[in-house]
mmCIF file of C-alpha atoms in Angstrom:
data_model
loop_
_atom_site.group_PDB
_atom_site.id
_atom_site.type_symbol
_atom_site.label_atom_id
_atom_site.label_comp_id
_atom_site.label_asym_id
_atom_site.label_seq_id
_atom_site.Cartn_x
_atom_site.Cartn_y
_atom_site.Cartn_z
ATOM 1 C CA UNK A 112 -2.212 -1.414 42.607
ATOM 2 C CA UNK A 113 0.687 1.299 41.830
ATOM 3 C CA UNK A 114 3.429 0.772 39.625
ATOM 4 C CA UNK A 115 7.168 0.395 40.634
ATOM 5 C CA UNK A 116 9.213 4.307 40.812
ATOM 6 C CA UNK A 117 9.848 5.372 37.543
ATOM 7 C CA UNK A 118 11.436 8.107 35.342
ATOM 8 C CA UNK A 119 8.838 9.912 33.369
ATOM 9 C CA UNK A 120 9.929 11.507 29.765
ATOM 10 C CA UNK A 121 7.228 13.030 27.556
ATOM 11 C CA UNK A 122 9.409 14.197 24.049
ATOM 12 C CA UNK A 123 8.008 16.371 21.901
ATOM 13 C CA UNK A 124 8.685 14.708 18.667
ATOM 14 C CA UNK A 125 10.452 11.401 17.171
ATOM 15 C CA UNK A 126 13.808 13.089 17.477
ATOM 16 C CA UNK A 127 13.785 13.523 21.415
ATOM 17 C CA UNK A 128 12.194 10.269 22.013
ATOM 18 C CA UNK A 129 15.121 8.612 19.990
ATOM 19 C CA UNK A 130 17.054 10.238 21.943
ATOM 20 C CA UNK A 131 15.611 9.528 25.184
ATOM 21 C CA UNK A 132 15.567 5.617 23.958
ATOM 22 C CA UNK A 133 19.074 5.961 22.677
ATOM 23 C CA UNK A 134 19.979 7.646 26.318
ATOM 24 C CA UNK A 135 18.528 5.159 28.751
ATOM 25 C CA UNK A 136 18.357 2.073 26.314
ATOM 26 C CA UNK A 137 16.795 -1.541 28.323
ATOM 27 C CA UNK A 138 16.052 0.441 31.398
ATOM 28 C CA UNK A 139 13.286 2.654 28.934
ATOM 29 C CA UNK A 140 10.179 1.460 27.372
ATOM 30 C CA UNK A 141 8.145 3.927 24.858
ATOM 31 C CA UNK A 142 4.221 4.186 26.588
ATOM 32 C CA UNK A 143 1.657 4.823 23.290
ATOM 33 C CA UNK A 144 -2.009 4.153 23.901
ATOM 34 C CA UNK A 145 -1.011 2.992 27.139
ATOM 35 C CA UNK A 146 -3.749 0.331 27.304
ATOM 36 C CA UNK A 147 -1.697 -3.107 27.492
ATOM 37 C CA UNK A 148 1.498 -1.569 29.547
ATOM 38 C CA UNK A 149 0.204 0.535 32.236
ATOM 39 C CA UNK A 150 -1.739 -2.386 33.503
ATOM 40 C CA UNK A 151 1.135 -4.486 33.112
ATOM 41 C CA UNK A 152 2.895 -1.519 35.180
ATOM 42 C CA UNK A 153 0.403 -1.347 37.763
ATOM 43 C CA UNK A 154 0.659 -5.432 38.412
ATOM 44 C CA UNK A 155 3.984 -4.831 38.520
ATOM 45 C CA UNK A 156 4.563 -7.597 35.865
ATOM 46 C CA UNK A 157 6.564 -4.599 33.907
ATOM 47 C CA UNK A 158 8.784 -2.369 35.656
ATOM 48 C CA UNK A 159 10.584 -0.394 33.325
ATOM 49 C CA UNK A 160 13.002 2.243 34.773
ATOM 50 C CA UNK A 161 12.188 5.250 32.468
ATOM 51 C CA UNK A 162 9.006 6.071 30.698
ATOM 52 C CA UNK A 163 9.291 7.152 27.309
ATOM 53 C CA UNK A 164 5.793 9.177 26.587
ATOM 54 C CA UNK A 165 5.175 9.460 22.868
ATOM 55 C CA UNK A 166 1.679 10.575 22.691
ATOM 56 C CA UNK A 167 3.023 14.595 21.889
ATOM 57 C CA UNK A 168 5.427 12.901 18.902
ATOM 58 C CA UNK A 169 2.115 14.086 16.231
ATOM 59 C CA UNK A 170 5.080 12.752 13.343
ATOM 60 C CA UNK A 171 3.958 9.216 14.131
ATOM 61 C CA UNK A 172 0.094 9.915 13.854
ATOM 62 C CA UNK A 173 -0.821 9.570 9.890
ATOM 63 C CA UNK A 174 -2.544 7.444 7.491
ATOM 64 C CA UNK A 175 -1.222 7.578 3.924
ATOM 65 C CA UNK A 176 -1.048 5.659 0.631
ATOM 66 C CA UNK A 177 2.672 5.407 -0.845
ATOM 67 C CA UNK A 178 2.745 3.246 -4.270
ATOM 68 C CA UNK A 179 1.268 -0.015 -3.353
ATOM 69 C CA UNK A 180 1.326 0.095 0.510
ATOM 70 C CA UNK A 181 -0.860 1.568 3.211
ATOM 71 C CA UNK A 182 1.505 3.051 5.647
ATOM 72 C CA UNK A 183 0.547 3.820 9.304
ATOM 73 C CA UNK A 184 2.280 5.578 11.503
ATOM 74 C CA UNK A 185 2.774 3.939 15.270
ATOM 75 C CA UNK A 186 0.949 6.760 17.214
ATOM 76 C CA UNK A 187 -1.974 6.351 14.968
ATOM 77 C CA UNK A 188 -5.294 5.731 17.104
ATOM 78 C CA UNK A 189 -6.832 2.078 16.856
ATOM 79 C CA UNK A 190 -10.594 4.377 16.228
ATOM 80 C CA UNK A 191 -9.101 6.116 13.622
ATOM 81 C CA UNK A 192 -7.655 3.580 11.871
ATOM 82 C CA UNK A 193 -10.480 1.539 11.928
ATOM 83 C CA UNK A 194 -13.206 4.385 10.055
ATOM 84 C CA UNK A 195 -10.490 5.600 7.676
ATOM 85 C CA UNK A 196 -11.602 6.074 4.564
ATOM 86 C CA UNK A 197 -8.049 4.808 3.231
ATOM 87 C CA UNK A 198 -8.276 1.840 5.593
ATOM 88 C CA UNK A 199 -11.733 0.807 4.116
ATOM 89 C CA UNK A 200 -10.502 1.005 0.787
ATOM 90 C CA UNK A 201 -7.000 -0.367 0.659
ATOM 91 C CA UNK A 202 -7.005 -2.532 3.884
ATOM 92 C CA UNK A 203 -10.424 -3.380 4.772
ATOM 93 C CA UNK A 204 -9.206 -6.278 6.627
ATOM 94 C CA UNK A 205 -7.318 -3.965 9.171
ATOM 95 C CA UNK A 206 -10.985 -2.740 9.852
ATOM 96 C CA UNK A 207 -12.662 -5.693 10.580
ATOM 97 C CA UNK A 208 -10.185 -6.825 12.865
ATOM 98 C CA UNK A 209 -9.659 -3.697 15.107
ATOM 99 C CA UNK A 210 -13.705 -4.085 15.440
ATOM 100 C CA UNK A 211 -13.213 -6.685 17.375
ATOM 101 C CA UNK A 212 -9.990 -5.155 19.493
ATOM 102 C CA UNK A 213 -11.755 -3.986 22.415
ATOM 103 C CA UNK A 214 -14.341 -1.794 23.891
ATOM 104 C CA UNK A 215 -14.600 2.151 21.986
ATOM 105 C CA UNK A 216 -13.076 3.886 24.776
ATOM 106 C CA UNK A 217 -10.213 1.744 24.546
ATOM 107 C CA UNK A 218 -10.250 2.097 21.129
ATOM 108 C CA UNK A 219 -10.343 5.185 21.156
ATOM 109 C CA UNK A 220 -6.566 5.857 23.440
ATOM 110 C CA UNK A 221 -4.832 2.488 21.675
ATOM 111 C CA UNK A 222 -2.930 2.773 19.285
ATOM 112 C CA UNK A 223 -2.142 0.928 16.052
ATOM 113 C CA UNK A 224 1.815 0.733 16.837
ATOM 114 C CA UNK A 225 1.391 0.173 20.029
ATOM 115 C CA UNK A 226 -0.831 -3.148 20.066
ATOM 116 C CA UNK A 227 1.513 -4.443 17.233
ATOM 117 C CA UNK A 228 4.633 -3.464 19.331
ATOM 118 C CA UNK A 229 3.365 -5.137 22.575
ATOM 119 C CA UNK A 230 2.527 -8.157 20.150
ATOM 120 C CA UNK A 231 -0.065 -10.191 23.163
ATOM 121 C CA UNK A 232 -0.754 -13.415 21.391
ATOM 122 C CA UNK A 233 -4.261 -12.755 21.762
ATOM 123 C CA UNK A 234 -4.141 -9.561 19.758
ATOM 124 C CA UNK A 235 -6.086 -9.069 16.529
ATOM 125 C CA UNK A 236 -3.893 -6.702 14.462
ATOM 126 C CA UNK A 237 -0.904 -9.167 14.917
ATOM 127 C CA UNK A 238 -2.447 -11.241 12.849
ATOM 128 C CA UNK A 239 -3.598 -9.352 10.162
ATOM 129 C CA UNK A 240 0.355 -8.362 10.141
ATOM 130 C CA UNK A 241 1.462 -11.937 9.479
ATOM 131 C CA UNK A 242 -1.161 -12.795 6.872
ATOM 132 C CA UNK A 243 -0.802 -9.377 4.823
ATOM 133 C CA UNK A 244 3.230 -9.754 4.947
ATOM 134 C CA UNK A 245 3.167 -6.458 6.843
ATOM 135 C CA UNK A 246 6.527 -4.680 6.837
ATOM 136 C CA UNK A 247 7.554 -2.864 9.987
ATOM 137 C CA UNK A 248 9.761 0.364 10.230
ATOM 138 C CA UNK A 249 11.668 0.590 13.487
ATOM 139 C CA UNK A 250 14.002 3.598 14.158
ATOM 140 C CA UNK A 251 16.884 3.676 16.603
ATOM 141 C CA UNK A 252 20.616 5.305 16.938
ATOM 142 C CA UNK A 253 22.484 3.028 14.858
ATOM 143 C CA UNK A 254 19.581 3.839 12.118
ATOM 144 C CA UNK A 255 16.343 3.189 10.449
ATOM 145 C CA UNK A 256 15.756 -0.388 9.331
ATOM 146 C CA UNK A 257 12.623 -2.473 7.758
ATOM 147 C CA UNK A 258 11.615 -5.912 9.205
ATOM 148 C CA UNK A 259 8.682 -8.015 8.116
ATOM 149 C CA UNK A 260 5.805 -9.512 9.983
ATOM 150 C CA UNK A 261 7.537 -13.216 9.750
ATOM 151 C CA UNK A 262 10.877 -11.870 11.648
ATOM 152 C CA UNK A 263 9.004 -9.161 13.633
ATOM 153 C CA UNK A 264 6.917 -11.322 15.966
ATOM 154 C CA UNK A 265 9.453 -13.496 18.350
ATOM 155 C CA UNK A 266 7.114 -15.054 21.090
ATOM 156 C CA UNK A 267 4.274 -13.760 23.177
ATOM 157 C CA UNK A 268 5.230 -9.535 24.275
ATOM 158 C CA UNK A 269 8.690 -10.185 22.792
ATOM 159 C CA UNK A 270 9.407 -8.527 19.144
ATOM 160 C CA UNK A 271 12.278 -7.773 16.857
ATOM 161 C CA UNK A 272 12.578 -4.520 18.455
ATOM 162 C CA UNK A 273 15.642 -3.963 20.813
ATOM 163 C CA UNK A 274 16.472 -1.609 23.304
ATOM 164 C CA UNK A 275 17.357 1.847 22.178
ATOM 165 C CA UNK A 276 14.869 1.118 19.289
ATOM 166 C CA UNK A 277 10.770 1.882 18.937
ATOM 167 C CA UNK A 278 8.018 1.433 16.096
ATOM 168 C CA UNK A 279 7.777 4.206 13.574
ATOM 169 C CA UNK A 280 5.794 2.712 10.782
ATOM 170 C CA UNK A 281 3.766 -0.443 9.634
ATOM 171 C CA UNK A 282 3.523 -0.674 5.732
ATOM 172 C CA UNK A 283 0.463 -3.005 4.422
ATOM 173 C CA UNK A 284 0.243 -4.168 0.956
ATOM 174 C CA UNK A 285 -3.192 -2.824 -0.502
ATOM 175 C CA UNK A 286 -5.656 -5.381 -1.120
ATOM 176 C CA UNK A 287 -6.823 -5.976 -4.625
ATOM 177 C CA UNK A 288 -10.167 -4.298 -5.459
ATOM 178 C CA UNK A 289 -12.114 -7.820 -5.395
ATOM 179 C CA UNK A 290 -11.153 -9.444 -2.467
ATOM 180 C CA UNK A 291 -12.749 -10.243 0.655
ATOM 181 C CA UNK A 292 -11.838 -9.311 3.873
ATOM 182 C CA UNK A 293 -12.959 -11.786 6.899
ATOM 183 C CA UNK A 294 -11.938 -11.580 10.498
ATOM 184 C CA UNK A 295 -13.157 -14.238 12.634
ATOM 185 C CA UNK A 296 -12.558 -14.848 16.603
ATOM 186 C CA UNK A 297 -13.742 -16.172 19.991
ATOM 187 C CA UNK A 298 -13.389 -15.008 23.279
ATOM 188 C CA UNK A 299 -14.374 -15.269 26.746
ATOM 189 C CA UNK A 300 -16.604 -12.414 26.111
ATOM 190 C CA UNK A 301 -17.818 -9.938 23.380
ATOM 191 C CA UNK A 302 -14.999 -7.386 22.098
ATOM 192 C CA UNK A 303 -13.057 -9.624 25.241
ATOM 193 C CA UNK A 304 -9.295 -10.823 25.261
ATOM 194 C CA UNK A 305 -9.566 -13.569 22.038
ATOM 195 C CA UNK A 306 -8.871 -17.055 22.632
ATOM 196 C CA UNK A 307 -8.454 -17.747 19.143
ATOM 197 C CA UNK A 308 -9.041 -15.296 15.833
ATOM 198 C CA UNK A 309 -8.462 -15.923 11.835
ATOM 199 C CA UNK A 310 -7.733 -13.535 9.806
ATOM 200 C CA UNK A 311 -8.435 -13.754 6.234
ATOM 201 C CA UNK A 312 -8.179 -12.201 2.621
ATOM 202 C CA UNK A 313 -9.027 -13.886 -0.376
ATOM 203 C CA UNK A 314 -9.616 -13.524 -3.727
ATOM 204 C CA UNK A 315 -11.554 -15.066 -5.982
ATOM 205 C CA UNK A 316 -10.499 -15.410 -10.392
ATOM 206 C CA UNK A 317 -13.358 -15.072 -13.177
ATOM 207 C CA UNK A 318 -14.092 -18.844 -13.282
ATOM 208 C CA UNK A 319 -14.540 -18.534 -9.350
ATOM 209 C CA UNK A 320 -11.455 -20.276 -8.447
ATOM 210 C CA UNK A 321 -9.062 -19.094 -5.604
ATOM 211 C CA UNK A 322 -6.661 -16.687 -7.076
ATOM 212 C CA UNK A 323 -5.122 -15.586 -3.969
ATOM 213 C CA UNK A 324 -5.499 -16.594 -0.085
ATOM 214 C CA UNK A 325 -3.750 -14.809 3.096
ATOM 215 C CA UNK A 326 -4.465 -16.429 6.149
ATOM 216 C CA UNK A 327 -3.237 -16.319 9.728
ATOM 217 C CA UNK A 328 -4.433 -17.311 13.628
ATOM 218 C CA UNK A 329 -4.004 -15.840 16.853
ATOM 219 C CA UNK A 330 -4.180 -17.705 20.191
ATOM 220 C CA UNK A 331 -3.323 -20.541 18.897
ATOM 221 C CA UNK A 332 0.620 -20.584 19.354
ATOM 222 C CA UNK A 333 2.948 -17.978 21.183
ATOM 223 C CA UNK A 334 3.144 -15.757 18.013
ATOM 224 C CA UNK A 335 0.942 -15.517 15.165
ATOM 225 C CA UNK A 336 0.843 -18.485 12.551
ATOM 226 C CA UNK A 337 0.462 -17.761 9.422
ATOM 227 C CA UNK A 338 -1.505 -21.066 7.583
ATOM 228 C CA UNK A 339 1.140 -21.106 4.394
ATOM 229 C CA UNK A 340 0.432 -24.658 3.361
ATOM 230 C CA UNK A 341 -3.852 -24.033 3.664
ATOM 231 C CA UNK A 342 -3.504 -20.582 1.235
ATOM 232 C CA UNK A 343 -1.309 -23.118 -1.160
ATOM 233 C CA UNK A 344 -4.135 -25.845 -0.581
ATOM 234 C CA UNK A 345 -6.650 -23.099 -1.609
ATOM 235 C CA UNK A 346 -4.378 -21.145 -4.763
ATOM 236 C CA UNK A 347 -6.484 -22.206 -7.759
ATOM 237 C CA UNK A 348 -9.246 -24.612 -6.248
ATOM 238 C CA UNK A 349 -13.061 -24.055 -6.397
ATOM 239 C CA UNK A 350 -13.755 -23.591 -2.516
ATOM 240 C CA UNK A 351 -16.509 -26.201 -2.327
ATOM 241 C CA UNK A 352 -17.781 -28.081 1.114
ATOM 242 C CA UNK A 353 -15.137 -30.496 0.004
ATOM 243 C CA UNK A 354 -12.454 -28.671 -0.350
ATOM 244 C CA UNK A 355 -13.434 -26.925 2.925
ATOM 245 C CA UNK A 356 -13.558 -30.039 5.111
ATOM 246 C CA UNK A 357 -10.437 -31.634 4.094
ATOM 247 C CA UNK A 358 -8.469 -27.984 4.599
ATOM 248 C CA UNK A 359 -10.207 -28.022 7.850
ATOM 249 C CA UNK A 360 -9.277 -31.280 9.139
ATOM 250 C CA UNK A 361 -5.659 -31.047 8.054
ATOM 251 C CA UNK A 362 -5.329 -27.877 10.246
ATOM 252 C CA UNK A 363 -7.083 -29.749 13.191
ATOM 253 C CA UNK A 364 -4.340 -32.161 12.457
ATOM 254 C CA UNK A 365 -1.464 -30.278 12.213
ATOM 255 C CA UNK A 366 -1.768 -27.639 13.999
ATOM 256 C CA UNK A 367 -0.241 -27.827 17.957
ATOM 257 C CA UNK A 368 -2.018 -24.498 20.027
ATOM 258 C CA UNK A 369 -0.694 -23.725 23.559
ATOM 259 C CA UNK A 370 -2.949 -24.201 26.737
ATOM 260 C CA UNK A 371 -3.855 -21.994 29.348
ATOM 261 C CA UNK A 372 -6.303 -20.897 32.194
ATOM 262 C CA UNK A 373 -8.684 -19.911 29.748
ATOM 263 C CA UNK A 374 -8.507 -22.739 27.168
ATOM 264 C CA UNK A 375 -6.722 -26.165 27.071
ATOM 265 C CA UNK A 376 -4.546 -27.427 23.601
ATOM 266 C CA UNK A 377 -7.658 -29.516 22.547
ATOM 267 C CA UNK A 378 -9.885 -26.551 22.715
ATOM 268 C CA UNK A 379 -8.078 -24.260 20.897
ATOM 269 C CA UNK A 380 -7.347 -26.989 18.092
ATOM 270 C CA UNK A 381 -10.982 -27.387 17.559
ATOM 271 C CA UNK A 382 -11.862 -23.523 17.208
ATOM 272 C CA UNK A 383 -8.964 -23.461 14.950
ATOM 273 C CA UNK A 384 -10.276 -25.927 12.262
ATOM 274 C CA UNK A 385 -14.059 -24.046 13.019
ATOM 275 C CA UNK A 386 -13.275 -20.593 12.454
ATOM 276 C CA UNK A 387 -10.892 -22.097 9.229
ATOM 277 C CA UNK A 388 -14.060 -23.916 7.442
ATOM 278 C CA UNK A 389 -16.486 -20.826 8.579
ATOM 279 C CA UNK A 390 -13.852 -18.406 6.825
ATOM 280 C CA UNK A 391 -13.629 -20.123 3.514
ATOM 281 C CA UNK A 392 -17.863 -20.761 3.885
ATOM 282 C CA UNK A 393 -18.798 -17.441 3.602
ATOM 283 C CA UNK A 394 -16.017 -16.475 1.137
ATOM 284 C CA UNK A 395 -17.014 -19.580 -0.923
ATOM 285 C CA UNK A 396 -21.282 -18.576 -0.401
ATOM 286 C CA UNK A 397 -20.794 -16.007 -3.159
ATOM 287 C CA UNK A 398 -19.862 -18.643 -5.548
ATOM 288 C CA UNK A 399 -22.691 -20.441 -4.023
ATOM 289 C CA UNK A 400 -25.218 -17.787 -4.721
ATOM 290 C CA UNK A 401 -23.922 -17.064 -7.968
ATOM 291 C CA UNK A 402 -24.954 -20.786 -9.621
ATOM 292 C CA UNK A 403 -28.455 -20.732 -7.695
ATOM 293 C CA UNK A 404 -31.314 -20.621 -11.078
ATOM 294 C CA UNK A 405 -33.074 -18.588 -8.552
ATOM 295 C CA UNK A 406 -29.840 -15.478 -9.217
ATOM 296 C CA UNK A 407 -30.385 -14.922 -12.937
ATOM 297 C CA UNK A 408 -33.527 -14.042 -11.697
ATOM 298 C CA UNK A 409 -31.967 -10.946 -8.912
#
């Protein structure tokens, strides 16, 4: 397999690979990691005209707290964003999900901006974008501008981001110190393309209520869906094993996933409301814990 002739362009910073964007506009495509587009390349499925190489463009490579957000920059490696010490501290959902994104060597060459950018429904960060209210920098000649995760994802490979335009930054809000980060998914196979994945933060008041619930599923619809009317459900409720049913079966009945090769609508609707009620069980098994006689006893 061999890609379709193309133009290759390898700036040395953001600057010249705005320019080169700005230059060649729908005819150029920006190549980070390189692990979703150059097989895409190679099927010929993409065929962009121009190659716009940003892995030199070090500007876009950082991890750093500003005020209340986490800000990464697109060239940032999926490894290193994972075992950050910021990430594990301000965003630990961010880790648990890029666990799951993939073998280490590909890991290791993807990068953050990149598998957000290429926005495959099956993609774990995605979601984690959606549910967290992520807010997305993208930079282009006409100027910089700031979309969120709920405009930013359009349909399956297809985001807010036009020609002319790339990725510089994704700003997530930092978690509060008690909650819980849970990312749940299954596949075909382990660290495999997910057929459906949850991501989940919650957090939990003194009188172990819900104070606060983000949730959002991949795989289940064309771009991620973020479960607004479930976190509402959940905002201060005790998350018991009825509570957890009914939430459960009202996404089973709502909810209307795509079908595929790999998993039919009926499927996918049933590992929806199982991944929802295995979520909120192990988030709710501290309260659990807590009211066991046998705890005062820990």
């Amino acid at each position: 397999m061999r890609p379709a002739p193309f133009r290759y362009i390898r700036p040395r910073n953001t600057a010249e690979a705005l320019a080169a964007l700005a230059e060649h506009g729908a005819a150029a495509r920006p190549l980070a990691g390189g692990q979703s587009l150059v097989p895409l390349m190679n099927l010929r499925m993409s065929r962009p005209d121009v190659l716009v190489d940003l892995n030199r463009c070090r500007d876009l490579a950082f991890i750093e707290r500003r005020g209340n957000d986490l800000v990464y920059g697109a060239m940032t490696r999926q490894i290193e964003a994972q075992t950050s010490a910021l990430t594990l501290r301000h965003c630990p959902l961010i880790a648990k999900a890029l666990a799951l994104a993939g073998p280490v060597a590909i890991r290791n060459r993807g990068t953050l901006g990149g598998t957000l950018a290429h926005a495959d429904r099956s993609a774990e960060l995605p979601a984690v974008a959606a549910a967290l209210d992520a807010v997305f920098v993208v930079d282009g000649v006409e100027g910089r501008r700031e979309v969120p995760a709920r405009q930013f994802f359009i349909t399956d490979l297809v985001t807010d981001v036009g020609p002319g335009e790339m990725l510089c930054e994704v700003r997530f809000p930092i978690a509060e110190d008690d909650a819980s980060a849970i990312f749940l998914e299954v596949g075909t196979r382990q660290r495999d393309m997910a057929l459906a994945g949850l991501a989940a933060q919650l957090a939990m008041n003194a009188d172990r209520t819900c104070r606060d619930a983000h949730l959002a599923l991949i795989g289940i619809e064309a771009a991620p869906l973020r479960l607004r009317e479930i976190e509402d459900r959940l905002r201060g409720r005790r998350v018991d094993g009825g509570l957890i049913a009914a939430l459960a079966q009202h996404l089973f009945e709502q909810v209307d996933p795509i079908g595929d090769l790999h998993a039919d609508a009926g499927y996918r609707r049933h590992v929806a409301k199982t991944l929802l009620a295995r979520a909120l069980a192990s988030w709710s098994l501290v309260d659990t814990l807590w009211r066991m006689p046998e705890r005062r006893q820990w």
